[in-house]
GROMACS .gro file of C-alpha atoms in nm:
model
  249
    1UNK     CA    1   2.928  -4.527   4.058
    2UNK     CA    2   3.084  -4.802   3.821
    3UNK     CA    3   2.692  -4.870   3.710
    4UNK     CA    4   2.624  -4.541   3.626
    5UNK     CA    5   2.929  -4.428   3.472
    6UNK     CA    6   2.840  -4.687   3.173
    7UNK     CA    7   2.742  -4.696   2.785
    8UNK     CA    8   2.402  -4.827   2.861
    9UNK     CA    9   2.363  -4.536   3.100
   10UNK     CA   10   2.447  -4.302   2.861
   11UNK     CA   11   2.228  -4.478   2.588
   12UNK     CA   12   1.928  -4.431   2.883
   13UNK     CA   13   1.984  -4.132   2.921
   14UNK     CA   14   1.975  -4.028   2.518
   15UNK     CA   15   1.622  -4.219   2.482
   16UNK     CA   16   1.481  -3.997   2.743
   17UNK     CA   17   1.510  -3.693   2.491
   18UNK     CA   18   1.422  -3.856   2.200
   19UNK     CA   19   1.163  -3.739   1.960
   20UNK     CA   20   1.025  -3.932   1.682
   21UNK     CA   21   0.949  -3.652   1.474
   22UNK     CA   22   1.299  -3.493   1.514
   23UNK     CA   23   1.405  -3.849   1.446
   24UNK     CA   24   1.210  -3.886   1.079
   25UNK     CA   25   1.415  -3.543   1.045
   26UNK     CA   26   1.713  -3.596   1.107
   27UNK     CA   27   1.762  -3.926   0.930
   28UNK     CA   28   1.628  -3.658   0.575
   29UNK     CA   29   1.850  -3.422   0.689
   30UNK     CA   30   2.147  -3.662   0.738
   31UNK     CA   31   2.096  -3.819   0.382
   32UNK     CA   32   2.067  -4.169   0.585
   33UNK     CA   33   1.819  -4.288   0.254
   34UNK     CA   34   1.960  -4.555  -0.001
   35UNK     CA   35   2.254  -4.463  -0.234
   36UNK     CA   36   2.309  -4.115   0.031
   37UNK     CA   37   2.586  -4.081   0.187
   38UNK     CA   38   2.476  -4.173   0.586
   39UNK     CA   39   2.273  -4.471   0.432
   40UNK     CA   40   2.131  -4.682   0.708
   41UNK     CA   41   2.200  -4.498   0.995
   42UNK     CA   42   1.991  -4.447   1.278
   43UNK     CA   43   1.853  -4.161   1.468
   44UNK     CA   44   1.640  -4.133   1.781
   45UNK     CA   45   1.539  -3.741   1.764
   46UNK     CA   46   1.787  -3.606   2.012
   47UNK     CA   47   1.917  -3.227   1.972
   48UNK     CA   48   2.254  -3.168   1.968
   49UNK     CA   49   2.259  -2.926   2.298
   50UNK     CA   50   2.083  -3.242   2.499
   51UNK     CA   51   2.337  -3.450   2.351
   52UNK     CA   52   2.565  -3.170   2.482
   53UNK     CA   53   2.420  -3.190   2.836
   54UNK     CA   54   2.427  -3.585   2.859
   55UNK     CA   55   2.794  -3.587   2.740
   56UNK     CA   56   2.871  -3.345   3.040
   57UNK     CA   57   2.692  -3.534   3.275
   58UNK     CA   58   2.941  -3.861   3.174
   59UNK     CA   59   3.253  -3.668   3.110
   60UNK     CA   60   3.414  -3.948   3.326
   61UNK     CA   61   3.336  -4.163   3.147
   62UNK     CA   62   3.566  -4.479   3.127
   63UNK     CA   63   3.733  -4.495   2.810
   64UNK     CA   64   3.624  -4.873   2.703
   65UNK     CA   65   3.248  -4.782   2.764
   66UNK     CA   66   3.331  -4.440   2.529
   67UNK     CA   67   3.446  -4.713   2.274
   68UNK     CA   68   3.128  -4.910   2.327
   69UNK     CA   69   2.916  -4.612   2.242
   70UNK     CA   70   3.112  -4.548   1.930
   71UNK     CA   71   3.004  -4.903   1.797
   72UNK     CA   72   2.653  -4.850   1.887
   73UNK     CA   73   2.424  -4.840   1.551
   74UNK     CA   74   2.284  -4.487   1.663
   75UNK     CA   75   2.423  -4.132   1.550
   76UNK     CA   76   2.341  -3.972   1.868
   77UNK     CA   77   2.521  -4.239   2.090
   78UNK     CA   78   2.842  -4.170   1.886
   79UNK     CA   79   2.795  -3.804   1.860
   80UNK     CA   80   2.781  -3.814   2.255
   81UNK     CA   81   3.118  -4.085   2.283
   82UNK     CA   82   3.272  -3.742   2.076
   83UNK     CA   83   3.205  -3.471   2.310
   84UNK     CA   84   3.312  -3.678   2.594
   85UNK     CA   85   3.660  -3.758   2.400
   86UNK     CA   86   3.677  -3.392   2.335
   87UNK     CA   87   3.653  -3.317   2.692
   88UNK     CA   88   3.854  -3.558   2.819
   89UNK     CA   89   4.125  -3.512   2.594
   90UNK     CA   90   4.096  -3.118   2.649
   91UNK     CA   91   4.112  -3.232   3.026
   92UNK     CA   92   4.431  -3.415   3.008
   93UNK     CA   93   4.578  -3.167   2.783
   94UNK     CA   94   4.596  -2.884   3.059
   95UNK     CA   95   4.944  -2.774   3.140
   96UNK     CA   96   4.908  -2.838   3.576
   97UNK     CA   97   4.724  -3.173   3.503
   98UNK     CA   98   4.895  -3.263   3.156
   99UNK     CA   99   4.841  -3.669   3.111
  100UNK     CA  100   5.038  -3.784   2.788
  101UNK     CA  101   4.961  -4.163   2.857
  102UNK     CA  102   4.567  -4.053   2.836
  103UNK     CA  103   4.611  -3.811   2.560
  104UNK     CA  104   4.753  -4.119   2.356
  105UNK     CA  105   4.477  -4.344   2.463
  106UNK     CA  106   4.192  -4.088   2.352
  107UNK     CA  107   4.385  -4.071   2.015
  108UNK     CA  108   4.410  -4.419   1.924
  109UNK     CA  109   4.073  -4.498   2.019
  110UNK     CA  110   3.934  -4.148   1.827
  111UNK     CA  111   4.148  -4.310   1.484
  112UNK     CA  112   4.019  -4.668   1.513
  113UNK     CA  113   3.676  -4.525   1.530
  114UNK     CA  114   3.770  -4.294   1.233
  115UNK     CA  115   3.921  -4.621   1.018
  116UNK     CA  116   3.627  -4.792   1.107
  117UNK     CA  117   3.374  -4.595   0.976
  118UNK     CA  118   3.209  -4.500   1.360
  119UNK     CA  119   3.266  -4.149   1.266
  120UNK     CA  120   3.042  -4.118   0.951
  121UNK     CA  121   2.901  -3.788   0.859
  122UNK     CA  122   3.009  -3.452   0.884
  123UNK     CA  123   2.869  -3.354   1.223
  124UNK     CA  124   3.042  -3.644   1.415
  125UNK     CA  125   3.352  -3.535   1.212
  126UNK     CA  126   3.365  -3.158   1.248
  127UNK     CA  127   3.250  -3.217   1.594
  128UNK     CA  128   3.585  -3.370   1.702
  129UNK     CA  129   3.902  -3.381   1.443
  130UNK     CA  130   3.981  -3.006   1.538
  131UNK     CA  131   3.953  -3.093   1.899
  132UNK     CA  132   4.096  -3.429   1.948
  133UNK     CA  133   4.355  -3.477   1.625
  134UNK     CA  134   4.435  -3.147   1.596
  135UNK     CA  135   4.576  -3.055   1.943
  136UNK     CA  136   4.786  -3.403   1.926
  137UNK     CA  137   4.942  -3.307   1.625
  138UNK     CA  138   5.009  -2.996   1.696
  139UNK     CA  139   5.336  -2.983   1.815
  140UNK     CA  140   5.452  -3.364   1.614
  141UNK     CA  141   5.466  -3.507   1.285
  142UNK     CA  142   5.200  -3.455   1.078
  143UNK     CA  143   5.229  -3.768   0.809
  144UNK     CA  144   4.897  -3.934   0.931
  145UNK     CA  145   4.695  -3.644   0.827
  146UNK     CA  146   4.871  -3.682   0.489
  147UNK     CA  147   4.804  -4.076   0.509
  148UNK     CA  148   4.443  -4.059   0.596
  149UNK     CA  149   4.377  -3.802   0.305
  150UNK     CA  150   4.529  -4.039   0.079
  151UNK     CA  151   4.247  -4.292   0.149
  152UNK     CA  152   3.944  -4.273  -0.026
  153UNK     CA  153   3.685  -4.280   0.246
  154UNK     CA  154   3.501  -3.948   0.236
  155UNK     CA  155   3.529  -3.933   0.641
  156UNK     CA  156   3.889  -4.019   0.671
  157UNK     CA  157   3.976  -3.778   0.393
  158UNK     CA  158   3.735  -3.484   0.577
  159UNK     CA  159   3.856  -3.602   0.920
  160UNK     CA  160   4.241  -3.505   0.821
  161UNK     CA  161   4.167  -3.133   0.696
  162UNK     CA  162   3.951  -3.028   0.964
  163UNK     CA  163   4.190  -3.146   1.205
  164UNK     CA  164   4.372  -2.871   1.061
  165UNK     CA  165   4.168  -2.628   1.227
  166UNK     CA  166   4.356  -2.636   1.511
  167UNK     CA  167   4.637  -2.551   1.339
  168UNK     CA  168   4.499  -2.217   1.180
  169UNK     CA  169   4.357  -2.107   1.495
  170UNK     CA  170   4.715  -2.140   1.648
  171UNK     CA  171   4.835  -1.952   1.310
  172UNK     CA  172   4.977  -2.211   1.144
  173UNK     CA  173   4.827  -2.293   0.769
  174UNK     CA  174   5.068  -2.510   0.584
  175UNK     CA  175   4.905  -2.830   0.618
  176UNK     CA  176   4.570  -2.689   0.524
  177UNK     CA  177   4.708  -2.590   0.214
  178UNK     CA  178   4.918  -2.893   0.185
  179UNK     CA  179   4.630  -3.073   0.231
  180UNK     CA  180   4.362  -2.873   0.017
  181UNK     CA  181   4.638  -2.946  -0.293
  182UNK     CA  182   4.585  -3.340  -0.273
  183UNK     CA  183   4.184  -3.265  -0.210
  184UNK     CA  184   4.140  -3.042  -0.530
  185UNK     CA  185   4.031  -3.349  -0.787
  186UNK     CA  186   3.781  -3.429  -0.518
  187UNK     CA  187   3.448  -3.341  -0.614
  188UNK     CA  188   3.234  -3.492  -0.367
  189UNK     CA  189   3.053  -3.212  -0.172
  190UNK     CA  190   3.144  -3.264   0.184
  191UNK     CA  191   3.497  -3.273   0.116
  192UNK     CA  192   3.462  -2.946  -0.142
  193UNK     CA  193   3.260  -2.833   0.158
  194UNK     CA  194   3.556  -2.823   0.384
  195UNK     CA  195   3.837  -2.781   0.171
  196UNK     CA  196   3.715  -2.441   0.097
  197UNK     CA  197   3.608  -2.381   0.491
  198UNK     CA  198   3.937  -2.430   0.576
  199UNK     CA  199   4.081  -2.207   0.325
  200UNK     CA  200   3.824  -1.910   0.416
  201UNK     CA  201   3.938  -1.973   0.779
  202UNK     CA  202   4.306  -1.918   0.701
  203UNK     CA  203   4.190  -1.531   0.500
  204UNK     CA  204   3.992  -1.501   0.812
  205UNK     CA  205   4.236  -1.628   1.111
  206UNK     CA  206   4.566  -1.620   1.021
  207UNK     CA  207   4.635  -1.388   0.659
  208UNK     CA  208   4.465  -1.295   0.389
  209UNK     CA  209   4.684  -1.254   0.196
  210UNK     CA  210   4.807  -1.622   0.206
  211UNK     CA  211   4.457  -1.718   0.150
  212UNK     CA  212   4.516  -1.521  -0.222
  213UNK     CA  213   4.809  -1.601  -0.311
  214UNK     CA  214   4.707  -1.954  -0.330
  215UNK     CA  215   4.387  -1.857  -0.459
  216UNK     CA  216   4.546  -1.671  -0.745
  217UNK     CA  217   4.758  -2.012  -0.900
  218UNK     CA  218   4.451  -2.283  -0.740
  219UNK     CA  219   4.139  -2.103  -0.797
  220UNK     CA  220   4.118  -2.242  -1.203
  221UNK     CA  221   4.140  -2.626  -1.073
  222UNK     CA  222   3.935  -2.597  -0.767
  223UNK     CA  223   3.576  -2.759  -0.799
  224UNK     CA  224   3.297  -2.429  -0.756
  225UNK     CA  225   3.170  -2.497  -0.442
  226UNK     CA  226   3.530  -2.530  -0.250
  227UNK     CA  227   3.590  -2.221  -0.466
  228UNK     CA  228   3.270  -2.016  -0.311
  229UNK     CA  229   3.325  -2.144   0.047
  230UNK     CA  230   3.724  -2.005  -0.002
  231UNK     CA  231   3.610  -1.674  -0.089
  232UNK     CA  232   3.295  -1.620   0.080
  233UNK     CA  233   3.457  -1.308   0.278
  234UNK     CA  234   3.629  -1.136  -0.015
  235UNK     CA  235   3.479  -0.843  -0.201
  236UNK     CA  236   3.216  -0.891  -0.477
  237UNK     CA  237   3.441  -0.780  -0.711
  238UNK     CA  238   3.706  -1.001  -0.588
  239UNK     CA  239   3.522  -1.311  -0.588
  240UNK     CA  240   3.366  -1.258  -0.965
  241UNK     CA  241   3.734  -1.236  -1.062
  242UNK     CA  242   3.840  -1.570  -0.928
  243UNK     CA  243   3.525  -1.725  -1.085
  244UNK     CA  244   3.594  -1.601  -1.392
  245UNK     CA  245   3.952  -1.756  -1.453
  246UNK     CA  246   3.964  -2.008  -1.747
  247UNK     CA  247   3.901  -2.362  -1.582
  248UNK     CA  248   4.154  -2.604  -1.537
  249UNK     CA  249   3.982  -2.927  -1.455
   0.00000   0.00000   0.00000
């Protein structure tokens, strides 16, 4: 069992579904190409609901082979070590079987991955911070969020708001917005991207009216594309008037 339960297994077991031409298209649709922002990393052609399957066949994974799979040089290898973390972490979450120790361990490996730069590009990252960061903080302090959005990596900064995901679903939306007021001089697309994702979920899951009220004093110094995610789900008429407040960049 030991031998199969393993990182090369895994990696095995991920070359089986490969495609080359899904590769050659995932690397352009990644933006792995020189100056972009996944340069240099590597794809074998895998779709994500094989990926899915794979990951569910080595849910048990032990946690030092999950870590060896994070360092590997290929996305799909990591994006598989995620979904296993997000199931065992879910696992030892569960009230009858709740496992605090192992909840700990999945978290410290998840953020040394994260500071590392294993967890680089928006799929790995939207793929886990709700489901593995999120729940941990949900009921503790929240300054790491606040730390790792102070750093200027793209995926540390993107990693800390869509952990807050977890928190809107539950109803709670202060550290989104907390959050989204440190992101709004970032420009940079993917974090734009999420800011205003977030901010549409909180209209949409928890109260619209929050989601106005700070659109109404924000909306002039948020970049346009946060600002169109945000208020993707308000009326036409709506939307046109938060576009056309003077800009305050």
């Amino acid at each position: 069992m030991t031998e199969i339960l393993s990182a090369q297994a895994v990696r095995l077991a991920l070359r089986e579904q490969s495609d080359a031409g899904d590769a050659i298209h995932l690397q352009r649709f990644f933006k792995t190409g020189d100056g972009e922002y996944a340069a240099g990393d590597v794809f074998l052609g895998v779709r994500v609901p094989a990926t899915r399957k794979i990951a569910k066949a080595f849910a048990a994974l032990p946690l030092p082979e999950v870590a060896d799979l994070l360092d590997g040089p290929v996305h799909e290898e990591r994006l598989a070590a995620l979904f296993i973390l997000n199931a065992q972490y879910a696992a030892a979450a569960k009230p009858r079987t709740r496992d605090e120790d192992k909840q700990r361990a999945i978290v410290e490996l998840y953020l040394d991955a994260v500071r590392r730069g294993r967890v680089d590009n928006w799929d790995l990252v939207d793929s886990s911070a709700e489901h593995i960061l999120g729940p941990w903080l949900a009921d503790r302090p929240r300054d790491l969020l606040f730390e790792l959005v102070a750093r200027e990596s793209l995926w540390e900064r993107r990693v800390a708001v869509l952990s807050t995901f977890a928190f809107i679903k539950s109803g709670d939306p202060s550290t989104t917005l907390a959050l989204a007021d440190r992101l709004l001089p970032d420009r940079r697309d993917l974090i734009q991207k999420a800011v205003g994702w977030m901010l549409r979920e909180i209209g949409k899951r928890v109260d619209r009216t929050v989601l106005t009220d700070y659109l109404d004093s924000r909306a002039p110094r948020m970049g346009r594309t946060a600002l169109s995610y945000a208020t993707e789900h308000l009326t036409p008429e709506e939307r046109a008037n938060y576009r056309a407040m003077p800009r305050q960049e």
